[in-house]
CSV table of C-alpha atoms and ligand atoms in Angstrom, one decimal:
chain,number,residue,atom,x,y,z
A,1,MET,CA,-17.7,17.8,-7.7
A,2,SER,CA,-15.9,20.2,-9.9
A,3,GLY,CA,-12.8,20.4,-12.1
A,4,SER,CA,-9.7,18.2,-12.4
A,5,PRO,CA,-8.6,15.9,-9.6
A,6,LEU,CA,-6.5,17.6,-6.9
A,7,VAL,CA,-3.5,15.5,-6.0
A,8,PHE,CA,-1.7,16.1,-2.7
A,9,SER,CA,1.3,14.4,-1.4
A,10,GLY,CA,2.8,13.6,2.0
A,11,SER,CA,6.6,13.4,2.4
A,12,SER,CA,7.0,9.6,2.1
A,13,ASN,CA,7.1,9.3,-1.7
A,14,ARG,CA,6.8,12.8,-3.1
A,15,VAL,CA,8.8,11.8,-6.3
A,16,LEU,CA,6.1,9.3,-7.2
A,17,ALA,CA,3.3,11.7,-6.4
A,18,GLU,CA,4.9,14.3,-8.6
A,19,GLU,CA,5.1,11.8,-11.4
A,20,ILE,CA,1.5,10.8,-11.1
A,21,ALA,CA,0.4,14.5,-11.1
A,22,LYS,CA,2.6,15.1,-14.2
A,23,ARG,CA,0.9,12.2,-16.0
A,24,LEU,CA,-2.5,13.5,-15.1
A,25,LYS,CA,-1.3,16.9,-16.4
A,26,VAL,CA,-2.0,18.6,-13.1
A,27,GLN,CA,0.3,20.4,-10.6
A,28,LEU,CA,0.6,18.8,-7.1
A,29,GLY,CA,-1.7,20.5,-4.7
A,30,LYS,CA,-0.1,23.1,-2.4
A,31,ALA,CA,0.3,21.9,1.1
A,32,LEU,CA,2.6,22.4,4.0
A,33,VAL,CA,3.8,19.1,5.3
A,34,THR,CA,6.2,19.5,8.2
A,35,LYS,CA,6.7,19.2,12.0
A,36,PHE,CA,6.2,21.4,14.9
A,37,LYS,CA,9.3,21.9,17.1
A,38,ASN,CA,7.8,19.3,19.5
A,39,GLU,CA,8.0,16.7,16.6
A,40,GLU,CA,4.2,16.6,16.1
A,41,THR,CA,3.2,16.5,12.4
A,42,ARG,CA,2.0,19.8,11.0
A,43,ILE,CA,-0.2,20.0,7.9
A,44,GLU,CA,-1.8,23.0,6.1
A,45,ILE,CA,-3.6,22.7,2.8
A,46,GLN,CA,-2.7,25.9,1.0
A,47,GLU,CA,-5.3,26.1,-1.7
A,48,ASN,CA,-9.1,26.0,-2.1
A,49,VAL,CA,-10.4,22.4,-2.2
A,50,ARG,CA,-14.2,23.1,-1.6
A,51,GLY,CA,-16.3,20.7,-3.7
A,52,SER,CA,-13.2,19.0,-5.2
A,53,GLU,CA,-12.2,15.4,-5.8
A,54,ALA,CA,-9.0,15.1,-3.7
A,55,PHE,CA,-6.4,12.4,-3.8
A,56,VAL,CA,-3.6,12.1,-1.1
A,57,VAL,CA,-0.6,10.1,-2.3
A,58,GLN,CA,1.3,8.6,0.6
A,59,SER,CA,3.1,5.3,1.0
A,60,ILE,CA,3.3,3.9,4.5
A,61,CYS,CA,7.1,3.7,4.6
A,62,LYS,CA,10.1,5.7,5.6
A,63,ALA,CA,10.6,9.0,3.8
A,64,PRO,CA,13.8,10.2,2.1
A,65,ASN,CA,13.8,13.2,4.6
A,66,GLY,CA,14.2,10.7,7.5
A,67,ASN,CA,10.6,10.6,8.6
A,68,GLY,CA,9.6,7.2,9.8
A,69,VAL,CA,6.7,4.9,9.0
A,70,ASN,CA,4.6,6.3,11.7
A,71,ASP,CA,5.1,9.8,10.5
A,72,ALA,CA,3.8,8.7,7.1
A,73,VAL,CA,0.6,7.4,8.8
A,74,MET,CA,0.1,10.6,10.7
A,75,GLU,CA,0.7,12.9,7.7
A,76,LEU,CA,-1.8,10.9,5.7
A,77,LEU,CA,-4.5,11.1,8.4
A,78,LEU,CA,-4.0,14.8,9.0
A,79,MET,CA,-4.1,15.6,5.3
A,80,ILE,CA,-7.3,13.7,5.0
A,81,ASP,CA,-8.7,15.5,8.0
A,82,ALA,CA,-7.6,18.9,6.7
A,83,LEU,CA,-9.2,18.2,3.3
A,84,ARG,CA,-12.5,17.0,4.9
A,85,ARG,CA,-12.7,20.1,7.1
A,86,ALA,CA,-12.0,22.3,4.1
A,87,SER,CA,-15.1,20.8,2.3
A,88,ALA,CA,-13.5,18.5,-0.3
A,89,SER,CA,-16.3,16.5,-1.8
A,90,ARG,CA,-14.6,13.1,-1.9
A,91,ILE,CA,-11.1,12.2,-0.5
A,92,THR,CA,-9.3,9.2,-1.8
A,93,ALA,CA,-6.2,7.9,0.1
A,94,VAL,CA,-3.7,6.7,-2.6
A,95,ILE,CA,-1.4,4.4,-0.7
A,96,PRO,CA,1.0,2.8,-3.1
A,97,TYR,CA,2.5,0.7,-0.3
A,98,TYR,CA,0.0,-0.2,2.4
A,99,GLY,CA,2.2,-0.7,5.4
A,100,TYR,CA,1.2,-2.3,8.7
A,101,ALA,CA,-0.2,-5.1,6.4
A,102,LYS,CA,1.9,-8.0,7.7
A,103,GLN,CA,-0.2,-8.3,10.9
A,104,ASP,CA,-3.5,-9.1,9.2
A,105,LYS,CA,-4.6,-11.8,11.6
A,106,LYS,CA,-3.8,-13.0,15.1
A,107,THR,CA,-1.3,-15.8,14.9
A,108,LYS,CA,-1.2,-16.2,18.6
A,109,GLY,CA,-2.9,-14.6,21.6
A,110,ARG,CA,-2.7,-10.9,22.6
A,111,GLU,CA,-1.5,-9.7,19.1
A,112,PRO,CA,-3.1,-6.7,17.3
A,113,ILE,CA,-4.5,-6.9,13.8
A,114,SER,CA,-2.6,-3.8,12.6
A,115,ALA,CA,-4.0,-3.9,9.1
A,116,LYS,CA,-7.5,-3.5,10.5
A,117,VAL,CA,-6.5,-0.7,12.8
A,118,MET,CA,-5.1,1.2,9.8
A,119,ALA,CA,-8.4,0.6,7.9
A,120,ASN,CA,-10.5,1.8,10.9
A,121,ILE,CA,-8.5,5.1,11.3
A,122,LEU,CA,-8.5,5.9,7.6
A,123,LYS,CA,-12.2,5.5,7.4
A,124,VAL,CA,-13.0,7.4,10.6
A,125,THR,CA,-10.7,10.3,9.5
A,126,GLY,CA,-12.7,10.8,6.3
A,127,ALA,CA,-11.2,8.7,3.4
A,128,LYS,CA,-14.0,7.7,1.1
A,129,ARG,CA,-12.0,5.4,-1.1
A,130,ILE,CA,-8.6,3.7,-1.0
A,131,VAL,CA,-6.3,3.1,-4.0
A,132,THR,CA,-3.4,0.9,-3.2
A,133,MET,CA,-1.2,-1.7,-5.0
A,134,ASP,CA,-0.5,-5.4,-4.3
A,135,LEU,CA,-1.8,-5.6,-0.8
A,136,HIS,CA,0.2,-8.1,1.2
A,137,ALA,CA,-3.1,-10.1,1.5
A,138,ALA,CA,-5.9,-9.3,-0.8
A,139,GLN,CA,-8.5,-9.9,1.9
A,140,ILE,CA,-7.3,-6.7,3.7
A,141,GLN,CA,-9.8,-5.1,1.3
A,142,GLY,CA,-12.5,-6.6,3.5
A,143,PHE,CA,-11.3,-4.6,6.5
A,144,PHE,CA,-12.7,-1.6,4.8
A,145,ASP,CA,-16.4,-0.7,4.3
A,146,ILE,CA,-15.4,1.8,1.6
A,147,PRO,CA,-14.3,0.9,-1.9
A,148,VAL,CA,-10.7,-0.3,-2.3
A,149,ASP,CA,-8.9,-0.5,-5.6
A,150,ASN,CA,-6.0,-2.9,-5.2
A,151,LEU,CA,-4.0,-2.2,-8.3
A,152,MET,CA,-1.3,-4.6,-9.6
A,153,ALA,CA,2.3,-4.0,-10.7
A,154,MET,CA,2.2,-7.2,-12.6
A,155,PRO,CA,1.7,-5.7,-16.1
A,156,THR,CA,4.6,-3.3,-15.6
A,157,LEU,CA,6.9,-6.1,-14.2
A,158,CYS,CA,5.9,-8.6,-16.9
A,159,ASN,CA,6.5,-6.1,-19.7
A,160,TYR,CA,10.0,-5.5,-18.4
A,161,LEU,CA,10.7,-9.3,-18.2
A,162,LYS,CA,9.4,-9.7,-21.8
A,163,LYS,CA,11.5,-6.9,-23.0
A,164,GLU,CA,14.5,-8.7,-21.5
A,165,GLY,CA,13.5,-11.9,-23.3
A,166,LEU,CA,12.5,-13.6,-20.1
A,167,TYR,CA,9.3,-15.5,-20.9
A,168,ASP,CA,7.8,-18.8,-22.2
A,169,ASP,CA,9.8,-22.0,-21.6
A,170,LYS,CA,13.1,-20.2,-21.1
A,171,ILE,CA,12.0,-19.3,-17.6
A,172,VAL,CA,10.2,-20.7,-14.6
A,173,VAL,CA,8.2,-18.4,-12.3
A,174,VAL,CA,8.8,-19.2,-8.7
A,175,SER,CA,6.7,-18.3,-5.7
A,176,PRO,CA,9.0,-17.9,-2.6
A,177,ASP,CA,6.3,-19.2,-0.3
A,178,ALA,CA,2.9,-20.9,-0.2
A,179,GLY,CA,1.1,-17.5,0.3
A,180,GLY,CA,2.4,-16.1,-3.0
A,181,VAL,CA,1.3,-19.0,-5.2
A,182,HIS,CA,-1.8,-17.1,-6.7
A,183,ARG,CA,0.4,-14.1,-7.5
A,184,ALA,CA,3.1,-16.3,-9.1
A,185,GLU,CA,0.4,-18.2,-11.1
A,186,LEU,CA,-0.8,-14.9,-12.6
A,187,PHE,CA,2.8,-14.0,-13.7
A,188,ALA,CA,3.3,-17.5,-15.1
A,189,LYS,CA,0.1,-17.3,-17.1
A,190,ARG,CA,1.0,-13.9,-18.5
A,191,LEU,CA,4.6,-15.0,-19.3
A,192,SER,CA,3.4,-18.4,-20.7
A,193,SER,CA,5.8,-20.2,-18.4
A,194,SER,CA,5.8,-23.0,-15.8
A,195,LEU,CA,5.6,-22.5,-12.1
A,196,ALA,CA,7.5,-23.7,-9.1
A,197,ILE,CA,6.9,-23.1,-5.4
A,198,VAL,CA,9.3,-22.8,-2.5
A,199,PHE,CA,7.9,-23.8,0.9
A,200,LYS,CA,9.5,-21.8,3.7
A,201,ARG,CA,9.4,-21.9,7.5
A,202,ARG,CA,9.5,-18.8,9.7
A,203,PRO,CA,11.0,-20.0,13.0
A,204,GLU,CA,10.6,-16.3,14.2
A,205,PRO,CA,9.7,-12.9,12.7
A,206,ASP,CA,12.1,-11.8,9.9
A,207,VAL,CA,13.9,-15.2,9.9
A,208,ASN,CA,13.1,-17.9,7.4
A,209,GLU,CA,14.3,-21.3,6.2
A,210,VAL,CA,13.5,-23.2,2.9
A,211,ALA,CA,11.8,-26.5,3.6
A,212,GLU,CA,11.1,-27.8,0.1
A,213,ILE,CA,10.7,-26.8,-3.6
A,214,VAL,CA,7.9,-28.2,-5.8
A,215,GLY,CA,8.3,-27.9,-9.5
A,216,ASP,CA,11.1,-28.1,-12.0
A,217,VAL,CA,13.7,-25.3,-12.1
A,218,GLU,CA,16.6,-27.2,-13.7
A,219,GLY,CA,18.2,-25.6,-16.7
A,220,LYS,CA,16.0,-22.6,-16.6
A,221,ALA,CA,16.2,-18.9,-15.6
A,222,ALA,CA,14.1,-18.7,-12.4
A,223,ILE,CA,12.1,-15.6,-11.8
A,224,ILE,CA,11.1,-15.3,-8.1
A,225,VAL,CA,7.9,-13.2,-7.7
A,226,ASP,CA,7.1,-11.6,-4.4
A,227,ASP,CA,4.9,-8.7,-3.2
A,228,MET,CA,7.6,-7.2,-1.0
A,229,ILE,CA,11.2,-7.4,-0.1
A,230,SER,CA,11.9,-6.5,3.5
A,231,THR,CA,15.1,-8.0,5.0
A,232,GLY,CA,15.8,-9.9,1.8
A,233,GLY,CA,16.0,-13.2,3.7
A,234,THR,CA,13.2,-14.9,1.9
A,235,LEU,CA,14.7,-14.2,-1.5
A,236,ASP,CA,18.2,-15.0,-0.5
A,237,LYS,CA,17.3,-18.4,0.9
A,238,ALA,CA,15.0,-19.2,-2.0
A,239,ALA,CA,17.6,-18.3,-4.6
A,240,GLN,CA,20.2,-20.5,-2.9
A,241,ALA,CA,17.8,-23.5,-2.9
A,242,ILE,CA,16.8,-22.8,-6.5
A,243,ARG,CA,20.3,-22.7,-7.7
A,244,ARG,CA,21.1,-25.9,-5.9
A,245,ARG,CA,18.3,-27.5,-7.8
A,246,GLY,CA,20.0,-26.5,-11.1
A,247,ALA,CA,18.5,-23.2,-12.2
A,248,THR,CA,20.9,-21.4,-14.5
A,249,ARG,CA,20.0,-17.9,-13.3
A,250,VAL,CA,17.9,-16.3,-10.6
A,251,LEU,CA,16.2,-13.0,-10.9
A,252,THR,CA,13.5,-11.5,-8.7
A,253,VAL,CA,10.6,-9.1,-9.2
A,254,ALA,CA,8.7,-7.6,-6.4
A,255,THR,CA,6.3,-4.7,-6.1
A,256,HIS,CA,7.5,-3.1,-2.9
A,257,GLY,CA,11.2,-2.7,-2.2
A,258,ILE,CA,11.3,-2.0,1.5
A,259,PHE,CA,14.9,-3.0,1.9
A,260,ALA,CA,15.0,-3.0,5.7
A,261,GLY,CA,18.3,-3.1,7.6
A,262,GLU,CA,21.0,-4.8,5.6
A,263,ALA,CA,18.7,-6.0,2.9
A,264,VAL,CA,20.5,-4.3,0.0
A,265,GLU,CA,23.8,-5.9,1.1
A,266,VAL,CA,22.2,-9.3,1.6
A,267,LEU,CA,20.8,-9.2,-1.9
A,268,GLU,CA,24.0,-7.8,-3.4
A,269,ASN,CA,25.9,-10.8,-2.0
A,270,SER,CA,23.2,-13.3,-2.9
A,271,GLU,CA,22.8,-15.7,-5.9
A,272,ILE,CA,20.3,-13.3,-7.4
A,273,GLU,CA,21.4,-11.7,-10.6
A,274,ARG,CA,18.9,-8.8,-10.7
A,275,ILE,CA,16.4,-7.4,-8.3
A,276,ILE,CA,13.5,-5.6,-10.0
A,277,VAL,CA,11.1,-3.5,-7.9
A,278,THR,CA,8.7,-0.6,-8.5
A,279,ASN,CA,8.8,2.9,-7.0
A,280,THR,CA,5.9,2.4,-4.6
A,281,ILE,CA,8.7,3.0,-2.0
A,282,PRO,CA,11.5,5.4,-2.7
A,283,PHE,CA,14.9,3.8,-3.3
A,284,GLU,CA,17.1,6.9,-3.6
A,285,ASP,CA,20.5,5.4,-4.3
A,286,SER,CA,19.3,2.7,-6.6
A,287,ALA,CA,21.6,4.0,-9.3
A,288,SER,CA,24.6,3.1,-7.3
A,289,HIS,CA,23.5,-0.5,-7.0
A,290,PRO,CA,23.8,-2.1,-10.4
A,291,LYS,CA,21.9,-5.3,-9.5
A,292,PHE,CA,18.8,-3.3,-8.7
A,293,VAL,CA,16.3,-2.0,-11.2
A,294,GLN,CA,13.4,0.3,-10.2
A,295,LEU,CA,10.5,0.6,-12.5
A,296,SER,CA,7.9,3.4,-12.3
A,297,ILE,CA,4.3,2.5,-11.8
A,298,ALA,CA,3.1,6.1,-11.9
A,299,GLN,CA,1.2,5.6,-15.1
A,300,THR,CA,-0.9,2.8,-13.4
A,301,PHE,CA,-1.8,5.1,-10.6
A,302,ALA,CA,-2.6,8.0,-12.9
A,303,ASP,CA,-4.8,5.8,-15.1
A,304,ALA,CA,-6.7,4.6,-12.0
A,305,ILE,CA,-7.2,8.1,-10.7
A,306,LEU,CA,-8.4,9.2,-14.1
A,307,ARG,CA,-10.8,6.3,-14.3
A,308,ILE,CA,-12.1,7.0,-10.7
A,309,THR,CA,-12.8,10.6,-11.5
A,310,THR,CA,-14.7,9.7,-14.7
A,311,ASN,CA,-16.5,6.7,-13.2
A,312,ARG,CA,-14.9,4.2,-15.5
A,313,SER,CA,-13.8,0.7,-14.7
A,314,VAL,CA,-10.4,0.3,-12.9
A,315,SER,CA,-10.2,-3.5,-13.2
A,316,GLU,CA,-10.1,-3.1,-17.0
A,317,LEU,CA,-6.5,-1.9,-16.5
A,318,PHE,CA,-5.6,-5.5,-15.5
A,319,GLY,CA,-7.8,-7.6,-17.6
A,320,ASP,CA,-6.7,-10.7,-19.5
A,321,ASP,CA,-7.5,-9.0,-22.7
A,322,LEU,CA,-4.5,-6.7,-22.2
A,323,PRO,CA,-1.8,-7.6,-24.8
A,324,ALA,CA,0.0,-10.5,-23.3
A,325,ALA,CA,3.2,-9.9,-25.1
A,326,ASP,CA,3.3,-6.2,-25.6
A,327,LEU,CA,7.0,-5.9,-26.3
A,328,SER,CA,6.6,-2.4,-27.6
A,329,PHE,CA,5.9,-1.1,-24.2
A,330,VAL,CA,8.9,-0.2,-22.2
A,331,PRO,CA,8.3,0.8,-18.6
A,332,GLU,CA,10.1,3.9,-17.6
A,333,THR,CA,12.7,3.4,-14.9
A,334,ALA,CA,11.8,5.5,-11.9
A,335,ALA,CA,13.1,8.9,-11.3
A,336,VAL,CA,15.9,8.6,-8.8
A,337,GLY,CA,16.6,11.2,-6.0
B,14,R5P,C1,5.8,-12.9,3.0
B,14,R5P,O1,4.7,-13.3,3.2
B,14,R5P,C2,6.0,-11.9,1.9
B,14,R5P,O2,5.3,-12.1,0.7
B,14,R5P,C3,7.5,-11.7,1.7
B,14,R5P,O3,8.0,-12.9,1.1
B,14,R5P,C4,8.2,-11.3,2.9
B,14,R5P,O4,7.5,-10.3,3.6
B,14,R5P,C5,9.6,-10.8,2.6
B,14,R5P,O5,10.3,-10.5,3.8
B,14,R5P,P1,11.8,-10.7,3.9
B,14,R5P,O6,12.4,-9.9,2.8
B,14,R5P,O7,12.1,-10.0,5.3
B,14,R5P,O8,12.2,-12.1,4.0
């Protein structure tokens, strides 16, 4: 393999891809990403990639240009195929938000396992490695027979909270459901705080009810930690229950701000004081919503890409030996628009 990494971008999160490239001190690779008149995705790599280490940055989410989630998948696959046929040596799919992850098992008969379908098509198309962040379920890594680097937004989110004075016994970290307990434990450890757990029921998809809270939230600022915010229902209901139990404030941090349907309105009208997400998914008008904060995780992806190209450890980026209270580090808020 020769030279610096080549970083290409689909249309779903070009702002993040540009920021990653900037931090790697490279230009984004030249590529045409558009549609034919019949709505089929049209891709053309417009520079020599022979023998190169190529990275395609594409979140599986809606794009600011109106393209849908499925367009994002197709762009990613066709870019990988074009790079493979143009003799790139190794192609890494950088998927900041790995969509289609919620269906990672059959919960009843005759359902697909969509996360596995995604893994299959990525591999068959020619991806040799996946770099992603905070997979909905860590075991999705096992759906791949190629290396998967599942990066974490936790250091960036924790640094923000520390900078805001939200750590130690002033706060309680709350998992909004049983599935998120491990993630919440990591945050609690890093923030030297206690932990509480909300148990929720999902009577049907995208609808949830709080069943019980375990742990003490009274008199504390509660920080609800989640991997993704979709309809906002989970956080809205959890925040109401936590406040009823005597928490003085409720803030939330999540890696992926999907904000489907009326989510922004739901959260704006909720008990939640601040909603902090990263820029794995574009949130174009975040500036006009004062309750929302978007932090950039471009540096984490740039660091991972650099380490991959130089065969250094990626997990070191998230080790316990990282400064636990690095108050000097201020995450940059994401570029908007
Ligand atoms: C659930 O397992 C996830 O971690 C999130 O809590 C959930 O997907 C959020 O969805 P919504 O915002 O629609 O409640």
